[in-house]
Amino acid sequence: GVADGAVSTDAAPVEDLARKERKRIMELIESRGMQPGSYPKFEVAIKGQKVVVKFNVPSTCNISRLIVDLVTHIGLEAEQCVGGSEILLRAWDSAAARQITLNPPKTTASTGENKEDSLCILIFEPLVGSEYAVSPYEIEFIKPDSFSSKELEGLVSALKIAGQKDVKTSSGKASTKGSGQRYKHLPSIEKTVSDLEDMGVRVYGFDETSSVPMDGTVMWENIAGYEHQKREIEDTVLLALQNPQIYDDIARGTRCKFETNRPRAVLFEGPPGTGKTSSARVIAKQAGVPLLYVPLEIIMSKYYGESERLLGSVFSLANNLPDGGIIFLDE
């Protein structure tokens, strides 16, 4: 026991620092009034002796605006130019990926060299593999010490911008410019949503296809009562969607052969007007995935096998969405 304790003391301070940094980030997010689902999911991990905050940037985000915002928050005010900020940028280009690192130009007075304990922001764009089809960019904030208040402001601001949809990009116009490789999966998203809507499925969660308010009005506070049901949904459905690794860790530790134990469905029962559809929309909003509302009449048919085929088409089209979706079968 003494030997085990001695071995774990080196990693303990860094792990404690990671937990504290995650708490600081969440407190700043809550103080900004950012609702779950309005920003991408992020991870706070340990890489060597450094704390790493990592999140994916969806294809609908304006990446140039995000980089300008990062430089404005993290960079130093330019002295020789009229306004603007300065930052050190390094770039790597290969057939597999493109990478950019941003470093604040902090130098020591004696040597003029960059300080090794400063913040490093890595912007990674995979060009091959499964990650390329889901999210075109990945951003990492790397630092061997605590983030400063200014750096946390830049991180939370980047999360907020990453969760916003750019009108030009989401409308598909950007996919016709240049080679089209970076946005080659965007037309398929629009086609998938269009095919679903042609079937009669209402898709919530995309600005250009739905009437879901983006000002945070889709939340539990706007549904009165049902406190026990809300807590049960958060502990089962939402927890499995937002932190699937918790369920995977439990399954690996309690089963001889790994098999996922995440809940796959939830049944709402009650008369009309009791909040069943509203609860499903809150789940989709907080999980950050679109909601596919499927009325019963669009899949029912008097012909043998037609109902099964229509329902199978809904699931097949939902699988084409990059982040998946929640299917709500009404009645």
GROMACS .gro file of C-alpha atoms in nm:
model
  331
    1GLY     CA    1   0.000   0.000   0.000
    2VAL     CA    2   0.283   0.239   0.077
    3ALA     CA    3   0.452   0.161  -0.255
    4ASP     CA    4   0.130   0.221  -0.450
    5GLY     CA    5   0.077   0.551  -0.274
    6ALA     CA    6   0.431   0.661  -0.355
    7VAL     CA    7   0.390   0.580  -0.722
    8SER     CA    8   0.062   0.774  -0.758
    9THR     CA    9   0.188   1.094  -0.593
   10ASP     CA   10   0.355   1.219  -0.913
   11ALA     CA   11   0.035   1.209  -1.117
   12ALA     CA   12  -0.196   1.325  -0.837
   13PRO     CA   13  -0.111   1.700  -0.855
   14VAL     CA   14  -0.167   1.709  -1.232
   15GLU     CA   15  -0.497   1.520  -1.203
   16ASP     CA   16  -0.612   1.756  -0.927
   17LEU     CA   17  -0.518   2.049  -1.151
   18ALA     CA   18  -0.724   1.902  -1.437
   19ARG     CA   19  -1.029   1.866  -1.210
   20LYS     CA   20  -0.990   2.223  -1.086
   21GLU     CA   21  -0.956   2.357  -1.440
   22ARG     CA   22  -1.269   2.174  -1.553
   23LYS     CA   23  -1.458   2.322  -1.258
   24ARG     CA   24  -1.336   2.672  -1.346
   25ILE     CA   25  -1.443   2.627  -1.708
   26MET     CA   26  -1.791   2.506  -1.610
   27GLU     CA   27  -1.834   2.795  -1.365
   28LEU     CA   28  -1.739   3.046  -1.635
   29ILE     CA   29  -1.976   2.880  -1.884
   30GLU     CA   30  -2.263   2.897  -1.635
   31SER     CA   31  -2.186   3.261  -1.555
   32ARG     CA   32  -2.213   3.340  -1.927
   33GLY     CA   33  -2.559   3.181  -1.940
   34MET     CA   34  -2.453   2.918  -2.197
   35GLN     CA   35  -2.700   2.629  -2.194
   36PRO     CA   36  -2.588   2.264  -2.239
   37GLY     CA   37  -2.611   2.181  -2.606
   38SER     CA   38  -2.530   2.536  -2.717
   39TYR     CA   39  -2.157   2.455  -2.719
   40PRO     CA   40  -1.965   2.140  -2.822
   41LYS     CA   41  -1.866   1.878  -2.569
   42PHE     CA   42  -1.513   1.921  -2.436
   43GLU     CA   43  -1.267   1.699  -2.254
   44VAL     CA   44  -1.012   1.795  -1.988
   45ALA     CA   45  -0.730   1.539  -1.994
   46ILE     CA   46  -0.369   1.491  -1.888
   47LYS     CA   47  -0.094   1.462  -2.149
   48GLY     CA   48   0.238   1.408  -1.974
   49GLN     CA   49   0.262   1.691  -1.721
   50LYS     CA   50   0.029   1.920  -1.913
   51VAL     CA   51  -0.343   1.990  -1.892
   52VAL     CA   52  -0.523   1.956  -2.227
   53VAL     CA   53  -0.873   2.088  -2.305
   54LYS     CA   54  -0.996   1.939  -2.632
   55PHE     CA   55  -1.317   1.978  -2.833
   56ASN     CA   56  -1.436   1.924  -3.191
   57VAL     CA   57  -1.553   2.209  -3.409
   58PRO     CA   58  -1.861   2.122  -3.620
   59SER     CA   59  -1.863   2.187  -3.993
   60THR     CA   60  -2.127   2.457  -3.951
   61CYS     CA   61  -1.889   2.681  -3.752
   62ASN     CA   62  -1.713   2.979  -3.911
   63ILE     CA   63  -1.352   2.871  -3.844
   64SER     CA   64  -1.198   3.203  -3.957
   65ARG     CA   65  -1.412   3.392  -3.705
   66LEU     CA   66  -1.306   3.146  -3.435
   67ILE     CA   67  -0.933   3.196  -3.509
   68VAL     CA   68  -0.970   3.576  -3.509
   69ASP     CA   69  -1.150   3.557  -3.174
   70LEU     CA   70  -0.873   3.337  -3.030
   71VAL     CA   71  -0.600   3.578  -3.141
   72THR     CA   72  -0.796   3.871  -3.001
   73HIS     CA   73  -0.827   3.704  -2.658
   74ILE     CA   74  -0.485   3.535  -2.634
   75GLY     CA   75  -0.256   3.756  -2.845
   76LEU     CA   76  -0.077   4.073  -2.745
   77GLU     CA   77  -0.188   4.413  -2.860
   78ALA     CA   78   0.015   4.518  -3.164
   79GLU     CA   79   0.229   4.826  -3.102
   80GLN     CA   80   0.347   4.899  -3.456
   81CYS     CA   81   0.008   4.858  -3.623
   82VAL     CA   82  -0.313   5.048  -3.580
   83GLY     CA   83  -0.507   4.807  -3.360
   84GLY     CA   84  -0.503   4.432  -3.391
   85SER     CA   85  -0.327   4.160  -3.192
   86GLU     CA   86  -0.007   3.962  -3.243
   87ILE     CA   87   0.049   3.590  -3.196
   88LEU     CA   88   0.307   3.330  -3.301
   89LEU     CA   89   0.172   3.091  -3.564
   90ARG     CA   90   0.330   2.769  -3.693
   91ALA     CA   91   0.177   2.549  -3.961
   92TRP     CA   92   0.227   2.194  -4.089
   93ASP     CA   93   0.073   2.052  -4.405
   94SER     CA   94   0.064   1.687  -4.510
   95ALA     CA   95  -0.155   1.447  -4.701
   96ALA     CA   96  -0.307   1.320  -4.377
   97ALA     CA   97  -0.373   1.642  -4.186
   98ARG     CA   98  -0.316   2.014  -4.154
   99GLN     CA   99  -0.204   2.162  -3.821
  100ILE     CA  100  -0.172   2.515  -3.683
  101THR     CA  101  -0.033   2.612  -3.343
  102LEU     CA  102  -0.096   2.950  -3.182
  103ASN     CA  103   0.137   3.073  -2.905
  104PRO     CA  104   0.124   3.407  -2.723
  105PRO     CA  105   0.447   3.596  -2.807
  106LYS     CA  106   0.573   3.607  -2.449
  107THR     CA  107   0.952   3.646  -2.434
  108THR     CA  108   1.200   3.667  -2.150
  109ALA     CA  109   1.395   3.985  -2.101
  110SER     CA  110   1.736   3.815  -2.091
  111THR     CA  111   1.727   3.567  -2.379
  112GLY     CA  112   1.434   3.681  -2.586
  113GLU     CA  113   1.320   3.319  -2.620
  114ASN     CA  114   0.965   3.196  -2.576
  115LYS     CA  115   0.868   3.074  -2.231
  116GLU     CA  116   0.803   2.700  -2.225
  117ASP     CA  117   0.518   2.727  -1.972
  118SER     CA  118   0.301   2.944  -2.194
  119LEU     CA  119  -0.025   2.841  -2.353
  120CYS     CA  120  -0.028   2.650  -2.683
  121ILE     CA  121  -0.341   2.621  -2.899
  122LEU     CA  122  -0.344   2.341  -3.156
  123ILE     CA  123  -0.592   2.350  -3.445
  124PHE     CA  124  -0.597   2.011  -3.618
  125GLU     CA  125  -0.775   1.933  -3.945
  126PRO     CA  126  -0.775   1.562  -4.039
  127LEU     CA  127  -0.796   1.489  -4.412
  128VAL     CA  128  -0.847   1.113  -4.385
  129GLY     CA  129  -1.016   0.871  -4.146
  130SER     CA  130  -1.349   0.864  -3.968
  131GLU     CA  131  -1.284   1.192  -3.785
  132TYR     CA  132  -1.278   1.376  -4.118
  133ALA     CA  133  -1.634   1.274  -4.199
  134VAL     CA  134  -1.771   1.382  -3.860
  135SER     CA  135  -1.591   1.701  -3.763
  136PRO     CA  136  -1.347   1.892  -3.987
  137TYR     CA  137  -1.150   2.055  -3.702
  138GLU     CA  138  -1.024   1.970  -3.356
  139ILE     CA  139  -0.888   2.229  -3.112
  140GLU     CA  140  -0.666   2.167  -2.810
  141PHE     CA  141  -0.567   2.414  -2.538
  142ILE     CA  142  -0.240   2.285  -2.385
  143LYS     CA  143  -0.067   2.427  -2.079
  144PRO     CA  144   0.152   2.280  -1.801
  145ASP     CA  145  -0.005   2.508  -1.539
  146SER     CA  146  -0.337   2.671  -1.455
  147PHE     CA  147  -0.507   2.878  -1.722
  148SER     CA  148  -0.514   3.250  -1.660
  149SER     CA  149  -0.844   3.437  -1.652
  150LYS     CA  150  -0.771   3.581  -1.996
  151GLU     CA  151  -0.699   3.235  -2.138
  152LEU     CA  152  -1.018   3.092  -1.986
  153GLU     CA  153  -1.214   3.377  -2.143
  154GLY     CA  154  -1.067   3.285  -2.481
  155LEU     CA  155  -1.147   2.916  -2.429
  156VAL     CA  156  -1.510   2.976  -2.333
  157SER     CA  157  -1.552   3.227  -2.616
  158ALA     CA  158  -1.418   2.965  -2.861
  159LEU     CA  159  -1.668   2.710  -2.727
  160LYS     CA  160  -1.950   2.958  -2.775
  161ILE     CA  161  -1.851   3.036  -3.136
  162ALA     CA  162  -1.802   2.665  -3.213
  163GLY     CA  163  -2.161   2.603  -3.105
  164GLN     CA  164  -2.301   2.870  -3.336
  165LYS     CA  165  -2.400   2.795  -3.694
  166ASP     CA  166  -2.262   3.009  -3.973
  167VAL     CA  167  -2.538   3.102  -4.216
  168LYS     CA  168  -2.316   3.086  -4.525
  169THR     CA  169  -2.168   2.750  -4.431
  170SER     CA  170  -2.490   2.585  -4.314
  171SER     CA  171  -2.673   2.688  -4.630
  172GLY     CA  172  -2.426   2.487  -4.834
  173LYS     CA  173  -2.282   2.780  -5.035
  174ALA     CA  174  -1.933   2.722  -4.900
  175SER     CA  175  -1.929   2.368  -5.038
  176THR     CA  176  -1.923   2.500  -5.397
  177LYS     CA  177  -1.604   2.699  -5.352
  178GLY     CA  178  -1.255   2.569  -5.415
  179SER     CA  179  -1.193   2.197  -5.422
  180GLY     CA  180  -1.495   2.123  -5.203
  181GLN     CA  181  -1.308   1.853  -5.009
  182ARG     CA  182  -1.338   2.022  -4.672
  183TYR     CA  183  -1.716   2.053  -4.694
  184LYS     CA  184  -1.792   1.754  -4.911
  185HIS     CA  185  -2.023   1.604  -4.646
  186LEU     CA  186  -2.237   1.919  -4.608
  187PRO     CA  187  -2.459   1.857  -4.913
  188SER     CA  188  -2.536   1.509  -4.780
  189ILE     CA  189  -2.662   1.663  -4.453
  190GLU     CA  190  -2.893   1.895  -4.642
  191LYS     CA  191  -3.013   1.610  -4.863
  192THR     CA  192  -3.075   1.390  -4.559
  193VAL     CA  193  -3.279   1.659  -4.385
  194SER     CA  194  -3.468   1.730  -4.708
  195ASP     CA  195  -3.549   1.360  -4.756
  196LEU     CA  196  -3.673   1.334  -4.396
  197GLU     CA  197  -3.894   1.640  -4.434
  198ASP     CA  198  -4.032   1.505  -4.764
  199MET     CA  199  -4.145   1.197  -4.570
  200GLY     CA  200  -4.324   1.418  -4.317
  201VAL     CA  201  -4.061   1.403  -4.042
  202ARG     CA  202  -4.006   1.732  -3.859
  203VAL     CA  203  -3.637   1.790  -3.786
  204TYR     CA  204  -3.555   2.011  -3.486
  205GLY     CA  205  -3.202   2.131  -3.424
  206PHE     CA  206  -3.099   2.286  -3.757
  207ASP     CA  207  -3.153   2.661  -3.796
  208GLU     CA  208  -3.229   2.638  -4.165
  209THR     CA  209  -3.486   2.358  -4.131
  210SER     CA  210  -3.666   2.408  -3.803
  211SER     CA  211  -3.826   2.661  -3.576
  212VAL     CA  212  -3.634   2.565  -3.262
  213PRO     CA  213  -3.554   2.889  -3.078
  214MET     CA  214  -3.180   2.937  -3.037
  215ASP     CA  215  -3.207   3.172  -2.737
  216GLY     CA  216  -3.215   2.898  -2.476
  217THR     CA  217  -3.595   2.876  -2.432
  218VAL     CA  218  -3.590   2.498  -2.482
  219MET     CA  219  -3.504   2.398  -2.125
  220TRP     CA  220  -3.641   2.213  -1.824
  221GLU     CA  221  -3.732   2.536  -1.644
  222ASN     CA  222  -4.005   2.604  -1.901
  223ILE     CA  223  -4.179   2.272  -1.824
  224ALA     CA  224  -4.361   2.292  -1.493
  225GLY     CA  225  -4.351   2.002  -1.248
  226TYR     CA  226  -4.227   1.648  -1.319
  227GLU     CA  227  -3.916   1.695  -1.101
  228HIS     CA  228  -3.873   1.320  -1.047
  229GLN     CA  229  -3.907   1.246  -1.420
  230LYS     CA  230  -3.664   1.523  -1.512
  231ARG     CA  231  -3.402   1.390  -1.269
  232GLU     CA  232  -3.447   1.035  -1.396
  233ILE     CA  233  -3.403   1.149  -1.757
  234GLU     CA  234  -3.087   1.343  -1.668
  235ASP     CA  235  -2.939   1.048  -1.476
  236THR     CA  236  -3.006   0.793  -1.751
  237VAL     CA  237  -3.061   0.932  -2.099
  238LEU     CA  238  -2.867   1.262  -2.085
  239LEU     CA  239  -2.577   1.123  -1.885
  240ALA     CA  240  -2.536   0.842  -2.138
  241LEU     CA  241  -2.539   1.091  -2.427
  242GLN     CA  242  -2.309   1.353  -2.273
  243ASN     CA  243  -2.064   1.121  -2.089
  244PRO     CA  244  -2.078   0.777  -2.256
  245GLN     CA  245  -1.735   0.685  -2.115
  246ILE     CA  246  -1.889   0.654  -1.766
  247TYR     CA  247  -2.119   0.376  -1.882
  248ASP     CA  248  -1.837   0.212  -2.080
  249ASP     CA  249  -1.607   0.213  -1.775
  250ILE     CA  250  -1.878   0.053  -1.560
  251ALA     CA  251  -1.949  -0.209  -1.828
  252ARG     CA  252  -1.579  -0.298  -1.864
  253GLY     CA  253  -1.540  -0.329  -1.488
  254THR     CA  254  -1.851  -0.541  -1.424
  255ARG     CA  255  -1.879  -0.765  -1.732
  256CYS     CA  256  -1.656  -1.048  -1.846
  257LYS     CA  257  -1.717  -0.953  -2.210
  258PHE     CA  258  -1.756  -0.586  -2.288
  259GLU     CA  259  -2.103  -0.491  -2.407
  260THR     CA  260  -2.247  -0.143  -2.390
  261ASN     CA  261  -2.506  -0.083  -2.117
  262ARG     CA  262  -2.620   0.262  -2.228
  263PRO     CA  263  -2.997   0.321  -2.241
  264ARG     CA  264  -3.118   0.319  -2.601
  265ALA     CA  265  -3.478   0.437  -2.560
  266VAL     CA  266  -3.717   0.605  -2.317
  267LEU     CA  267  -4.097   0.572  -2.307
  268PHE     CA  268  -4.313   0.877  -2.230
  269GLU     CA  269  -4.672   0.796  -2.130
  270GLY     CA  270  -4.953   1.044  -2.069
  271PRO     CA  271  -5.245   1.229  -2.227
  272PRO     CA  272  -5.190   1.508  -2.482
  273GLY     CA  273  -5.048   1.833  -2.347
  274THR     CA  274  -4.845   1.689  -2.060
  275GLY     CA  275  -4.503   1.774  -2.207
  276LYS     CA  276  -4.391   1.454  -2.380
  277THR     CA  277  -4.275   1.626  -2.699
  278SER     CA  278  -4.129   1.920  -2.506
  279SER     CA  279  -3.926   1.681  -2.289
  280ALA     CA  280  -3.789   1.509  -2.600
  281ARG     CA  281  -3.686   1.848  -2.743
  282VAL     CA  282  -3.506   1.936  -2.419
  283ILE     CA  283  -3.316   1.605  -2.435
  284ALA     CA  284  -3.208   1.673  -2.793
  285LYS     CA  285  -3.114   2.034  -2.709
  286GLN     CA  286  -2.898   1.941  -2.410
  287ALA     CA  287  -2.741   1.646  -2.592
  288GLY     CA  288  -2.650   1.871  -2.885
  289VAL     CA  289  -2.806   1.648  -3.152
  290PRO     CA  290  -3.110   1.703  -3.376
  291LEU     CA  291  -3.454   1.567  -3.290
  292LEU     CA  292  -3.653   1.378  -3.554
  293TYR     CA  293  -4.026   1.404  -3.477
  294VAL     CA  294  -4.206   1.112  -3.648
  295PRO     CA  295  -4.589   1.129  -3.639
  296LEU     CA  296  -4.760   0.793  -3.652
  297GLU     CA  297  -4.960   0.869  -3.966
  298ILE     CA  298  -4.654   0.909  -4.193
  299ILE     CA  299  -4.538   0.549  -4.141
  300MET     CA  300  -4.868   0.363  -4.113
  301SER     CA  301  -4.984   0.193  -4.432
  302LYS     CA  302  -5.251  -0.057  -4.528
  303TYR     CA  303  -5.006  -0.244  -4.751
  304TYR     CA  304  -4.813  -0.538  -4.611
  305GLY     CA  305  -4.455  -0.447  -4.514
  306GLU     CA  306  -4.488  -0.080  -4.612
  307SER     CA  307  -4.495   0.050  -4.252
  308GLU     CA  308  -4.176  -0.139  -4.167
  309ARG     CA  309  -4.006  -0.008  -4.480
  310LEU     CA  310  -4.098   0.354  -4.402
  311LEU     CA  311  -3.982   0.325  -4.041
  312GLY     CA  312  -3.658   0.162  -4.157
  313SER     CA  313  -3.603   0.453  -4.397
  314VAL     CA  314  -3.629   0.702  -4.106
  315PHE     CA  315  -3.359   0.514  -3.911
  316SER     CA  316  -3.137   0.481  -4.220
  317LEU     CA  317  -3.156   0.853  -4.292
  318ALA     CA  318  -3.091   0.934  -3.925
  319ASN     CA  319  -2.769   0.731  -3.944
  320ASN     CA  320  -2.648   0.967  -4.219
  321LEU     CA  321  -2.646   1.265  -3.981
  322PRO     CA  322  -2.287   1.335  -3.864
  323ASP     CA  323  -2.368   1.352  -3.491
  324GLY     CA  324  -2.660   1.109  -3.499
  325GLY     CA  325  -3.001   1.212  -3.373
  326ILE     CA  326  -3.290   1.135  -3.140
  327ILE     CA  327  -3.596   0.980  -3.305
  328PHE     CA  328  -3.926   1.070  -3.138
  329LEU     CA  329  -4.208   0.829  -3.232
  330ASP     CA  330  -4.536   0.998  -3.144
  331GLU     CA  331  -4.849   0.805  -3.041
   0.00000   0.00000   0.00000
